[in-house]
Coordinates of C-alpha atoms in Angstrom, one line a residue:
M1 CA 24.1 -14.4 15.1
F2 CA 27.3 -12.4 15.6
A3 CA 30.7 -13.5 14.4
S4 CA 32.4 -15.9 16.8
E5 CA 35.0 -13.4 17.9
L6 CA 32.3 -11.3 19.7
A7 CA 31.2 -14.3 21.7
D8 CA 34.8 -15.0 22.7
H9 CA 35.3 -11.6 24.3
R10 CA 32.0 -11.0 26.2
P11 CA 30.1 -13.1 28.7
R12 CA 27.0 -14.8 27.4
R13 CA 23.9 -15.5 29.3
T14 CA 20.2 -16.1 28.5
V15 CA 17.6 -13.4 29.2
S16 CA 14.8 -14.9 31.2
S17 CA 11.2 -14.1 30.1
T18 CA 10.7 -12.2 33.4
T19 CA 13.8 -10.0 32.9
K20 CA 12.8 -9.4 29.3
A21 CA 9.3 -8.4 30.2
L22 CA 10.5 -6.1 32.9
S23 CA 12.9 -4.5 30.5
V24 CA 10.2 -3.9 27.9
A25 CA 7.9 -2.6 30.6
A26 CA 10.5 -0.2 31.9
I27 CA 11.1 1.2 28.4
A28 CA 7.4 1.6 27.8
C29 CA 6.8 3.2 31.2
A30 CA 9.7 5.6 30.6
C31 CA 8.4 6.5 27.2
S32 CA 4.9 7.1 28.5
S33 CA 6.2 9.3 31.3
M34 CA 8.1 11.4 28.8
L35 CA 5.1 11.7 26.5
I36 CA 2.8 12.8 29.3
A37 CA 5.3 15.2 30.7
A38 CA 5.7 16.8 27.3
N39 CA 1.9 16.9 26.7
A40 CA 2.5 14.8 23.6
V41 CA 0.0 13.1 21.4
V42 CA -1.6 10.1 23.0
L43 CA -2.0 7.6 20.2
P44 CA -5.6 6.9 19.0
C45 CA -7.1 3.5 18.5
R46 CA -9.0 0.9 16.8
G47 CA -11.9 0.8 19.3
P48 CA -15.4 1.6 20.2
A49 CA -14.7 5.3 20.2
C50 CA -13.5 5.0 16.6
D51 CA -16.2 2.9 15.0
S52 CA -19.0 0.4 15.3
T53 CA -17.2 -2.6 13.7
F54 CA -14.8 -3.0 16.5
S55 CA -14.0 -6.3 18.3
S56 CA -13.4 -6.1 22.0
S57 CA -10.1 -7.9 21.7
T58 CA -8.5 -4.7 20.3
S59 CA -10.3 -2.1 22.4
V60 CA -8.6 1.0 23.8
A61 CA -10.2 4.3 24.7
R62 CA -9.4 7.3 22.4
Q63 CA -7.9 10.0 24.6
N64 CA -7.9 12.9 22.1
A65 CA -8.7 13.8 18.6
Q66 CA -5.2 13.6 17.2
H67 CA -4.0 10.7 14.9
V68 CA -1.2 8.4 14.0
L69 CA 0.9 10.3 11.4
T70 CA 3.0 8.5 8.8
T71 CA 6.1 10.6 8.8
G72 CA 8.7 8.0 7.9
V73 CA 11.9 8.1 10.0
T74 CA 12.7 11.7 10.8
T75 CA 16.4 11.5 11.6
G76 CA 17.6 12.2 8.1
T77 CA 18.0 10.0 5.0
Q78 CA 19.8 6.7 5.6
N79 CA 20.1 3.5 3.6
R80 CA 18.0 0.5 4.1
L81 CA 20.5 -2.4 4.0
E82 CA 20.2 -5.8 2.5
I83 CA 19.5 -8.3 5.3
N84 CA 22.8 -10.3 4.8
A85 CA 24.8 -7.0 5.1
F86 CA 22.6 -5.7 7.9
I87 CA 23.2 -8.7 10.1
Q88 CA 26.9 -7.9 10.1
N89 CA 26.3 -4.5 11.7
N90 CA 26.3 -5.6 15.4
E91 CA 25.0 -2.3 16.8
Q92 CA 22.0 -2.0 14.5
W93 CA 21.3 -5.7 14.6
S94 CA 21.2 -5.6 18.4
L95 CA 18.8 -2.7 18.5
F96 CA 16.7 -4.1 15.6
V97 CA 15.9 -7.4 17.2
Q98 CA 15.2 -5.8 20.6
A99 CA 12.9 -3.2 19.0
L100 CA 11.1 -5.8 16.9
A101 CA 10.5 -8.0 19.9
S102 CA 9.4 -5.0 21.9
I103 CA 6.7 -3.8 19.5
Q104 CA 5.6 -7.4 19.1
E105 CA 4.9 -7.6 22.8
D106 CA 3.0 -4.3 22.9
D107 CA -0.7 -4.6 23.8
Q108 CA -2.6 -5.5 20.7
S109 CA -4.9 -2.6 21.3
D110 CA -2.0 -0.1 20.9
P111 CA -2.4 1.5 17.4
K112 CA 1.4 1.5 16.9
S113 CA 1.9 -2.0 18.2
Y114 CA 3.1 -4.7 15.8
Y115 CA -0.4 -6.2 15.8
Q116 CA -2.2 -3.0 14.9
V117 CA 0.3 -1.8 12.2
A118 CA 0.3 -5.3 10.6
G119 CA -3.4 -5.5 10.9
I120 CA -3.9 -2.5 8.6
Y121 CA -3.2 -4.8 5.7
G122 CA -6.0 -7.3 6.2
Q123 CA -7.5 -8.9 9.3
P124 CA -8.8 -8.1 11.8
F125 CA -10.8 -6.0 9.3
V126 CA -11.6 -3.1 11.5
R127 CA -11.4 0.7 11.0
Y128 CA -7.9 2.0 11.8
D129 CA -7.5 5.4 13.4
G130 CA -10.8 6.9 12.1
S131 CA -9.8 6.4 8.5
G132 CA -12.6 5.9 6.0
D133 CA -16.2 5.0 6.9
T134 CA -17.2 2.8 9.8
R135 CA -17.6 -0.1 7.4
P136 CA -15.9 -1.0 4.0
P137 CA -17.9 -0.6 0.8
P138 CA -20.1 -3.5 -0.2
N139 CA -18.2 -6.3 -2.0
A140 CA -14.8 -4.7 -1.5
W141 CA -11.7 -6.1 0.1
P142 CA -12.2 -5.2 3.8
G143 CA -8.5 -4.5 4.4
Y144 CA -6.8 -1.2 3.7
S145 CA -4.3 -2.7 1.2
F146 CA -4.8 -2.4 -2.5
H147 CA -4.6 -5.3 -4.9
R148 CA -4.9 -5.5 -8.7
S149 CA -4.8 -1.7 -8.7
I150 CA -2.5 1.0 -9.9
L151 CA -2.2 2.0 -6.3
F152 CA -0.5 -1.2 -5.3
P153 CA 3.1 0.2 -5.2
T154 CA 2.5 3.5 -3.5
W155 CA 0.1 2.2 -0.9
H156 CA 2.7 -0.5 0.1
R157 CA 5.4 2.1 0.2
L158 CA 3.6 4.0 2.9
H159 CA 2.7 0.9 4.9
V160 CA 6.4 0.0 5.1
A161 CA 7.3 3.6 6.0
L162 CA 4.8 3.5 9.0
F163 CA 6.2 0.2 10.2
E164 CA 9.8 1.4 9.8
Q165 CA 9.2 4.6 11.8
T166 CA 7.5 2.6 14.5
L167 CA 10.4 0.2 14.7
Q168 CA 13.0 2.9 14.6
E169 CA 11.3 5.0 17.3
R170 CA 11.5 2.0 19.6
A171 CA 15.1 1.4 18.8
V172 CA 15.9 5.0 19.8
Q173 CA 14.2 4.4 23.1
I174 CA 16.2 1.2 23.7
A175 CA 19.5 2.9 22.6
A176 CA 19.0 5.5 25.3
N177 CA 19.9 2.8 27.9
Y178 CA 23.3 2.3 26.4
T179 CA 26.3 4.2 27.7
D180 CA 28.3 3.7 24.5
P181 CA 27.2 6.5 22.1
V182 CA 27.8 4.3 19.1
F183 CA 24.4 2.7 19.9
Q184 CA 22.6 6.0 19.9
S185 CA 24.2 6.8 16.5
A186 CA 23.2 3.3 15.3
A187 CA 19.6 3.9 16.3
Q188 CA 19.4 7.2 14.4
A189 CA 20.7 5.4 11.3
L190 CA 18.6 2.3 11.7
R191 CA 16.2 1.5 8.8
L192 CA 14.3 -1.6 8.0
P193 CA 16.5 -4.1 6.2
F194 CA 15.4 -5.5 2.8
W195 CA 15.6 -9.1 1.6
D196 CA 16.8 -9.2 -2.0
W197 CA 15.2 -12.5 -3.0
A198 CA 16.2 -11.9 -6.6
S199 CA 19.8 -12.3 -5.7
N200 CA 19.5 -14.7 -2.7
S201 CA 16.2 -16.4 -2.7
V202 CA 16.9 -18.3 0.6
P203 CA 17.2 -15.8 3.5
P204 CA 20.0 -16.1 6.1
H205 CA 19.4 -18.5 9.0
Q206 CA 18.8 -15.6 11.4
V207 CA 15.6 -14.9 9.5
I208 CA 14.2 -18.4 9.0
S209 CA 15.6 -21.0 11.3
D210 CA 17.4 -19.7 14.4
A211 CA 15.1 -20.0 17.4
Q212 CA 17.5 -17.8 19.4
V213 CA 19.6 -14.8 18.4
N214 CA 22.4 -13.0 20.1
F215 CA 22.6 -9.2 20.7
V216 CA 24.8 -6.8 22.5
A217 CA 23.0 -5.6 25.7
A218 CA 23.3 -2.1 27.2
N219 CA 26.0 -3.3 29.6
G220 CA 28.1 -4.6 26.7
S221 CA 27.5 -8.3 27.4
I222 CA 26.2 -10.7 24.8
L223 CA 22.7 -11.9 25.6
T224 CA 20.4 -14.4 23.9
M225 CA 16.7 -13.9 23.2
A226 CA 13.9 -15.5 21.3
N227 CA 14.2 -14.7 17.6
P228 CA 11.5 -12.1 16.7
L229 CA 12.1 -12.7 13.0
V230 CA 11.1 -16.4 12.8
S231 CA 7.5 -15.8 13.9
Y232 CA 5.1 -13.5 15.6
R233 CA 3.1 -14.9 18.5
F234 CA -0.5 -13.5 18.9
H235 CA -1.6 -12.6 22.4
P236 CA -4.3 -13.6 21.8
V237 CA -5.1 -14.8 18.3
D238 CA -8.4 -13.5 17.0
G239 CA -11.0 -16.2 16.8
E240 CA -12.6 -14.4 13.9
F241 CA -9.6 -14.8 11.6
E242 CA -10.1 -16.9 8.5
G243 CA -9.4 -20.5 9.2
P244 CA -7.0 -22.2 10.0
F245 CA -5.4 -19.0 11.2
N246 CA -8.0 -18.5 13.9
T247 CA -6.3 -21.3 15.8
D248 CA -2.6 -20.7 14.9
Q249 CA -1.0 -19.2 18.0
S250 CA 2.0 -18.0 16.0
T251 CA 2.8 -17.2 12.4
V252 CA 4.1 -20.2 10.4
R253 CA 5.8 -21.0 7.1
H254 CA 5.1 -24.2 5.3
P255 CA 3.5 -25.6 8.5
T256 CA 3.5 -29.2 9.4
G257 CA 0.1 -29.0 11.1
F258 CA -2.7 -26.6 12.1
G259 CA -3.7 -24.7 15.2
T260 CA -1.7 -25.0 18.4
G261 CA 0.4 -27.9 16.8
A262 CA 1.4 -25.9 13.8
R263 CA 5.2 -25.6 13.3
S264 CA 7.2 -24.1 10.4
N265 CA 8.9 -26.6 8.1
I266 CA 12.2 -24.9 7.5
V267 CA 13.5 -27.5 5.1
A268 CA 10.4 -27.2 2.9
L269 CA 10.7 -23.4 3.0
Q270 CA 14.3 -23.5 1.9
E271 CA 13.7 -26.0 -0.8
Q272 CA 10.8 -24.1 -2.4
L273 CA 12.7 -20.8 -2.3
A274 CA 15.8 -22.4 -3.8
S275 CA 13.8 -24.0 -6.6
S276 CA 12.3 -20.6 -7.5
Q277 CA 15.7 -18.7 -7.7
D278 CA 16.1 -18.8 -11.5
D279 CA 12.5 -17.9 -12.1
I280 CA 12.3 -15.0 -9.7
T281 CA 15.7 -13.6 -10.8
S282 CA 14.7 -13.6 -14.5
K283 CA 11.3 -12.1 -13.6
T284 CA 12.9 -9.3 -11.7
F285 CA 15.4 -8.5 -14.5
N286 CA 12.8 -8.5 -17.2
M287 CA 10.4 -6.4 -15.2
L288 CA 13.0 -3.7 -14.6
A289 CA 14.4 -3.9 -18.2
R290 CA 11.2 -4.2 -20.2
V291 CA 8.1 -2.9 -18.5
K292 CA 7.6 0.7 -19.7
T293 CA 4.2 1.8 -18.4
W294 CA 2.8 2.4 -14.9
P295 CA -0.3 0.1 -15.3
A296 CA 1.9 -2.8 -16.5
F297 CA 4.4 -2.2 -13.8
S298 CA 2.1 -1.6 -10.9
N299 CA -0.3 -4.5 -10.8
S300 CA -1.1 -8.0 -11.9
A301 CA -4.5 -7.4 -13.5
S302 CA -4.5 -8.8 -17.1
G303 CA -3.3 -6.1 -19.4
D304 CA -3.8 -5.1 -23.0
G305 CA -1.7 -7.9 -24.4
N306 CA 1.4 -5.9 -25.2
S307 CA 3.3 -6.7 -22.0
T308 CA 5.7 -9.7 -21.9
S309 CA 7.1 -9.2 -18.4
N310 CA 5.8 -9.4 -14.9
S311 CA 4.3 -6.6 -12.8
L312 CA 5.6 -5.7 -9.4
E313 CA 2.5 -7.2 -7.9
A314 CA 3.1 -10.5 -9.7
L315 CA 6.5 -10.7 -8.1
N316 CA 5.1 -9.9 -4.7
D317 CA 2.5 -12.7 -5.1
A318 CA 5.1 -15.2 -6.1
I319 CA 7.3 -14.6 -3.0
Q320 CA 4.3 -14.6 -0.7
L321 CA 3.3 -18.1 -1.8
D322 CA 6.8 -19.4 -1.8
V323 CA 7.3 -18.3 1.8
G324 CA 3.9 -19.3 3.1
G325 CA 3.4 -22.7 1.5
R326 CA 0.4 -24.7 2.4
A327 CA -1.6 -22.9 5.1
G328 CA 1.3 -20.6 6.0
H329 CA 0.4 -17.0 6.9
M330 CA 2.3 -15.5 4.0
S331 CA 0.1 -17.5 1.6
N332 CA -3.0 -15.5 2.5
P333 CA -3.3 -11.8 2.2
T334 CA -5.7 -11.6 5.2
V335 CA -2.9 -12.5 7.7
A336 CA 0.4 -12.2 5.7
A337 CA 1.5 -9.0 7.3
F338 CA 1.8 -10.7 10.7
D339 CA 4.8 -12.8 9.6
P340 CA 7.9 -10.8 10.3
I341 CA 9.6 -11.7 7.0
F342 CA 6.7 -9.9 5.3
W343 CA 8.4 -6.6 6.2
L344 CA 11.8 -7.5 4.8
H345 CA 10.1 -8.7 1.7
L346 CA 8.0 -5.5 1.2
A347 CA 11.1 -3.4 1.8
N348 CA 12.6 -5.1 -1.3
I349 CA 9.3 -4.5 -3.2
D350 CA 9.8 -0.9 -2.4
R351 CA 13.4 -1.0 -3.5
L352 CA 12.2 -2.3 -6.9
I353 CA 9.9 0.6 -7.1
S354 CA 12.9 2.9 -6.7
L355 CA 14.9 1.1 -9.3
W356 CA 12.1 1.1 -11.8
E357 CA 11.5 4.8 -11.2
A358 CA 15.1 5.5 -11.8
L359 CA 15.0 3.6 -15.1
H360 CA 11.8 5.4 -16.1
P361 CA 12.0 8.9 -14.6
D362 CA 9.3 10.3 -16.8
V363 CA 6.7 7.8 -16.0
L364 CA 4.3 8.8 -13.3
V365 CA 1.4 7.1 -11.5
S366 CA -1.4 7.0 -14.1
Q367 CA -5.2 6.8 -13.9
G368 CA -6.5 3.3 -13.4
Q369 CA -8.8 1.1 -11.4
S370 CA -9.1 0.4 -7.7
G371 CA -9.0 -3.3 -8.4
A372 CA -10.4 -5.3 -5.5
G373 CA -11.2 -2.1 -3.6
S374 CA -10.3 -1.6 0.1
W375 CA -11.8 -0.4 3.3
T376 CA -11.9 3.1 1.9
L377 CA -12.7 2.5 -1.8
P378 CA -15.3 0.4 -3.8
R379 CA -14.1 -2.1 -6.3
D380 CA -13.2 -1.1 -9.8
V381 CA -13.6 2.7 -9.5
Q382 CA -11.3 5.2 -11.1
V383 CA -8.2 6.2 -9.1
D384 CA -5.1 8.2 -9.9
S385 CA -2.1 9.9 -8.3
S386 CA -4.2 12.2 -6.2
T387 CA -6.3 9.4 -4.6
E388 CA -5.9 9.4 -0.8
L389 CA -3.8 6.4 0.5
M390 CA -5.7 5.7 3.7
P391 CA -5.0 5.2 6.5
F392 CA -1.6 6.9 6.1
R393 CA -1.9 10.5 7.4
E394 CA 0.4 13.3 6.4
T395 CA -1.3 15.6 8.9
D396 CA -4.2 15.2 11.3
S397 CA -6.6 16.3 8.5
T398 CA -4.9 15.0 5.3
F399 CA -3.7 11.7 3.9
W400 CA -0.8 11.1 1.6
D401 CA -1.3 10.5 -2.1
S402 CA 0.9 8.8 -4.7
S403 CA 2.1 12.1 -6.2
Q404 CA 3.8 13.0 -2.9
I405 CA 5.9 10.0 -2.3
M406 CA 7.8 9.2 -5.4
S407 CA 11.0 10.4 -3.6
T408 CA 12.0 8.1 -0.7
E409 CA 14.0 10.9 0.9
K410 CA 10.8 12.5 2.0
L411 CA 10.2 9.4 4.2
G412 CA 13.8 9.3 5.5
Y413 CA 15.4 6.4 3.6
S414 CA 17.3 5.4 0.4
Y415 CA 19.0 2.3 -0.9
P416 CA 22.7 1.5 -1.5
D417 CA 22.0 1.3 -5.2
F418 CA 21.9 5.1 -5.3
D419 CA 25.0 5.7 -3.3
G420 CA 27.2 8.4 -4.9
L421 CA 24.7 9.3 -7.6
D422 CA 23.6 12.8 -8.5
L423 CA 19.9 12.4 -8.1
A424 CA 19.4 15.7 -9.9
N425 CA 20.8 14.1 -13.1
P426 CA 18.2 11.5 -14.2
D427 CA 20.2 10.4 -17.2
T428 CA 23.3 9.6 -15.1
V429 CA 21.1 7.8 -12.5
R430 CA 19.3 5.8 -15.3
L431 CA 22.6 4.6 -16.8
S432 CA 24.1 3.7 -13.4
V433 CA 21.0 1.8 -12.3
A434 CA 20.7 0.0 -15.6
L435 CA 24.3 -1.3 -15.2
Q436 CA 23.6 -2.4 -11.7
V437 CA 20.4 -4.2 -12.7
S438 CA 22.2 -6.0 -15.5
E439 CA 25.0 -7.0 -13.1
L440 CA 22.7 -8.1 -10.3
Y441 CA 20.0 -9.9 -12.2
G442 CA 20.9 -10.1 -15.8
P443 CA 21.9 -13.2 -17.8
V444 CA 25.6 -12.5 -17.8
R445 CA 25.6 -12.3 -14.0
N446 CA 23.6 -15.5 -13.7
A447 CA 25.6 -17.4 -16.3
S448 CA 28.7 -16.8 -14.2
A449 CA 27.2 -17.6 -10.8
N450 CA 28.1 -20.6 -8.9
S451 CA 26.3 -23.9 -9.0
T452 CA 24.8 -23.9 -5.5
G453 CA 21.4 -23.0 -6.8
Q454 CA 21.5 -19.5 -5.4
A455 CA 21.7 -18.0 -8.8
N456 CA 21.9 -19.9 -12.1
A457 CA 21.3 -18.7 -15.7
T458 CA 17.8 -17.4 -16.1
S459 CA 17.7 -16.3 -19.7
Q460 CA 19.6 -16.1 -22.9
Q461 CA 20.4 -12.9 -24.8
G462 CA 22.7 -11.8 -27.6
D463 CA 26.1 -10.5 -26.7
S464 CA 26.4 -8.3 -29.8
S465 CA 24.2 -6.3 -32.0
Q466 CA 22.9 -9.4 -33.7
P467 CA 19.2 -10.0 -33.0
S468 CA 17.9 -13.0 -31.1
Y469 CA 14.6 -13.9 -29.5
D470 CA 13.3 -13.9 -26.0
W471 CA 10.8 -16.6 -25.3
T472 CA 8.2 -16.1 -22.6
V473 CA 5.0 -17.9 -21.5
R474 CA 2.1 -15.7 -20.5
V475 CA -0.3 -17.2 -17.9
Q476 CA -3.7 -15.8 -17.1
S477 CA -6.3 -17.1 -14.7
S478 CA -9.1 -15.9 -12.4
V479 CA -8.4 -15.0 -8.8
D480 CA -11.5 -16.8 -7.6
A481 CA -11.0 -20.0 -9.5
L482 CA -10.1 -22.2 -6.4
N483 CA -11.4 -20.2 -3.5
G484 CA -7.9 -19.3 -2.3
S485 CA -4.3 -19.0 -3.4
Y486 CA -2.9 -21.4 -6.0
A487 CA -0.2 -21.7 -8.5
V488 CA 0.3 -22.9 -12.1
L489 CA 3.7 -24.6 -12.5
L490 CA 5.4 -24.6 -16.0
F491 CA 7.6 -27.3 -17.3
V492 CA 9.8 -27.9 -20.3
G493 CA 10.3 -31.6 -20.5
P494 CA 8.9 -34.6 -18.6
I495 CA 6.6 -33.8 -15.7
P496 CA 6.7 -36.0 -12.5
E497 CA 3.5 -37.7 -11.5
D498 CA 4.0 -36.9 -7.8
A499 CA 3.1 -33.3 -7.0
A500 CA 5.7 -33.4 -4.2
E501 CA 8.4 -33.7 -6.9
F502 CA 7.2 -30.9 -9.2
R503 CA 9.5 -28.1 -8.0
D504 CA 12.6 -30.4 -7.7
S505 CA 12.2 -31.6 -11.3
H506 CA 14.8 -30.7 -13.8
S507 CA 12.0 -29.7 -16.2
F508 CA 10.4 -27.1 -13.8
V509 CA 11.0 -23.6 -15.2
G510 CA 8.7 -21.3 -13.2
S511 CA 5.3 -20.5 -11.8
H512 CA 2.2 -18.3 -12.1
S513 CA 1.2 -17.5 -8.5
V514 CA -2.3 -16.4 -7.6
W515 CA -2.2 -14.8 -4.1
T516 CA -5.7 -14.4 -2.8
S517 CA -8.2 -15.4 -0.1
A518 CA -11.7 -16.7 0.2
V519 CA -12.7 -13.2 1.3
M520 CA -10.9 -11.4 -1.5
P521 CA -13.7 -10.2 -3.9
G522 CA -13.9 -10.3 -7.6
S523 CA -13.3 -12.8 -10.5
D524 CA -10.7 -10.7 -12.3
N525 CA -8.0 -12.4 -14.3
V526 CA -4.5 -11.9 -13.2
E527 CA -1.4 -12.5 -15.3
S528 CA 2.2 -13.3 -15.0
F529 CA 5.1 -14.4 -17.2
V530 CA 7.7 -17.2 -17.1
H531 CA 10.9 -16.6 -19.1
L532 CA 12.2 -19.6 -20.9
N533 CA 15.5 -18.8 -22.6
G534 CA 17.6 -20.0 -19.7
A535 CA 15.8 -23.4 -19.6
L536 CA 16.0 -23.7 -23.4
S537 CA 19.8 -23.2 -23.4
Q538 CA 20.9 -24.9 -20.2
R539 CA 18.3 -27.7 -19.8
A540 CA 17.2 -28.5 -23.3
G541 CA 20.4 -27.7 -25.1
I542 CA 18.7 -25.4 -27.6
S543 CA 21.5 -23.1 -28.9
S544 CA 19.3 -21.0 -31.2
T545 CA 16.4 -18.8 -30.2
D546 CA 15.0 -18.6 -33.7
P547 CA 11.3 -19.5 -33.9
E548 CA 12.0 -22.2 -36.5
A549 CA 14.0 -24.0 -33.9
V550 CA 12.2 -23.2 -30.7
A551 CA 8.5 -23.4 -31.6
P552 CA 8.5 -27.1 -32.6
F553 CA 10.5 -28.0 -29.5
L554 CA 8.2 -26.2 -27.2
T555 CA 5.1 -27.6 -28.9
Q556 CA 6.4 -31.1 -28.0
N557 CA 7.8 -30.4 -24.6
I558 CA 6.0 -27.6 -22.7
G559 CA 3.4 -28.5 -20.1
W560 CA 1.9 -27.2 -16.8
R561 CA 0.1 -28.3 -13.7
V562 CA -2.2 -26.5 -11.3
V563 CA -1.4 -26.9 -7.6
K564 CA -3.3 -25.7 -4.5
D565 CA -2.0 -26.4 -1.0
D566 CA 0.8 -28.5 -2.5
E567 CA -1.7 -30.8 -4.1
L568 CA -2.5 -31.4 -7.8
V569 CA -5.7 -29.8 -9.1
G570 CA -7.2 -30.6 -12.5
A571 CA -6.8 -27.8 -15.0
E572 CA -10.4 -28.2 -15.8
Q573 CA -11.2 -26.6 -12.4
V574 CA -9.6 -23.4 -13.6
P575 CA -11.7 -22.7 -16.8
S576 CA -10.2 -19.2 -17.0
L577 CA -6.7 -20.6 -17.5
N578 CA -5.0 -19.2 -20.6
I579 CA -1.4 -20.0 -21.5
L580 CA 0.3 -18.5 -24.5
A581 CA 3.9 -18.7 -25.8
I582 CA 5.4 -15.4 -27.0
A583 CA 8.7 -14.6 -28.8
T584 CA 10.1 -11.1 -28.7
R585 CA 13.0 -10.0 -31.0
M586 CA 15.8 -8.3 -29.1
T587 CA 19.2 -6.9 -29.6
L588 CA 22.0 -5.9 -27.2
D589 CA 24.4 -3.3 -28.4
A590 CA 27.9 -3.8 -27.0
N591 CA 27.8 -0.4 -25.4
A592 CA 24.2 -0.8 -23.9
A593 CA 23.4 -1.7 -20.4
L594 CA 20.1 -3.4 -21.3
P595 CA 18.7 -5.0 -24.4
D596 CA 16.3 -3.4 -26.9
Y597 CA 13.1 -5.3 -27.5
G598 CA 10.9 -5.4 -30.5
E599 CA 7.2 -6.2 -30.9
P600 CA 6.1 -9.5 -29.3
Q601 CA 4.9 -12.2 -31.6
S602 CA 2.3 -14.8 -30.2
Y603 CA 2.6 -18.5 -31.0
P604 CA -0.8 -19.9 -29.9
D605 CA -0.2 -23.3 -31.7
I606 CA 2.5 -24.1 -29.2
T607 CA 0.0 -24.5 -26.3
A608 CA -3.2 -25.0 -28.2
G609 CA -3.2 -28.8 -27.8
Q610 CA -3.5 -28.8 -24.0
L611 CA -6.2 -27.9 -21.5
G612 CA -5.7 -24.2 -20.7
G613 CA -3.6 -23.5 -23.7
Q614 CA -4.6 -20.6 -25.9
S615 CA -5.7 -21.7 -29.3
S616 CA -5.1 -19.7 -32.5
S617 CA -8.8 -18.9 -32.7
E618 CA -8.8 -16.9 -29.4

């Protein structure tokens, strides 16, 4: 909501559903008239004219042969803002919530409606805008998104760009009704906000709990509307969705029930996100500081054993599970994109791509695997920077590929992290970004943070050129182990008997999140890493990181539990589970922004005595 002084100076009233519907209809009608008058493109469809896999609930007739183009926003390059800062911009906030609500209310058959753009990701599993064949390849993921693939970052970049341009176009239409030109300017500059969960794991109340939000209307008054960020209401929900989502009328987070009675549990959401702050901050810092190759950065498929830090996809999966909880939409890739917070989250994923690229300007998208496949590609085939990223069209006859979108300016946006930097000087950019990453997410920043749980110490590193060791736990497990999403929780110290107390425990140090679905194909192993130095120093009182001190302590105190839908699952049900402790020698020069890391050294005996621990013979 706005600052209180705004409410004091303008009359407040509630917009009725009828008035709101008429307003949206008027905008849509006006836009349609302008398009027809200009002989503009009539947007194509998911529908019978497009393919044979179509469900009647999303039918609309194709009116010509032209397609939805992914251009990004075309009003110049503007920053995406962090959500907490974005909310303070009254003009952009007012246009944003109206535009988001408007596209959510569009007919679900409209290919640029919220439903259709979100549905590209997973369900309803139909062909979008004539992209690819009429059916997906056998045994491939039937959505268009890529998982466990080197294309994970770049495909997601384009999906966010299409959503952003759709949202901004609607904001421009709405701003045309305002007499104050500041709103037209705000619409031109509007970009999708990002949620920097590595700095603030709990989003502001305007995103997760406020049922109503205020906005400045065209006549200058303050109005109230249903908050389009807390959920998306299907109209109607597709009965063919994977259960229980085929009966949920709206998207939910940590739901208290199922179907029409499902409601988000805000307290549970806040508690889980807060409990993950240390873990997610350290994972973000170490990914940016330590991961050097595109395969290790891009996706969560188990690597060659040389990595000791998380991939971008592993970070994505952790946030998705933390937000969704048991039976929440974000916990399942088939329907996650329908939750409005998905887009704020993915905007931050894209920001991390930009930060990592700035730190590694010479690393390009490399050849790799298609992972789970997609609507357009079979599983486990070779892909590279020239692979078409369907369904995102550059022109009517061509699709974008990864090599074309490493610069965000081409898609009309940037991030505040790059303000004032000479992007033509990669060395200067690298140094500036390294300093920002260290300040935002590094151990020094976290050690000086307040004690509210928003950001505590996450790791330990030397403050001079003297070497120390970074301790990490690598967790690997199969995506199909439990027929859906699950997590492995790591502890250093006593483990509660009640699963409901796991994340609140003083001994909880982090998680390995497997974000999947019963319809996600494959039995691949995925991996993630939990960084232990912060827990060792702050919770266990271990002042030295030397293996002689740490290895015996971890052998006696490390443990883990497998959970699915917030319930304990026996580790024997995940036979692929493999947990290994690793120490990496590191030094931090007084003049360096980031540490230097040596070769990782495995310590299998630390975990060998427990089910799922890697033994020295493996």
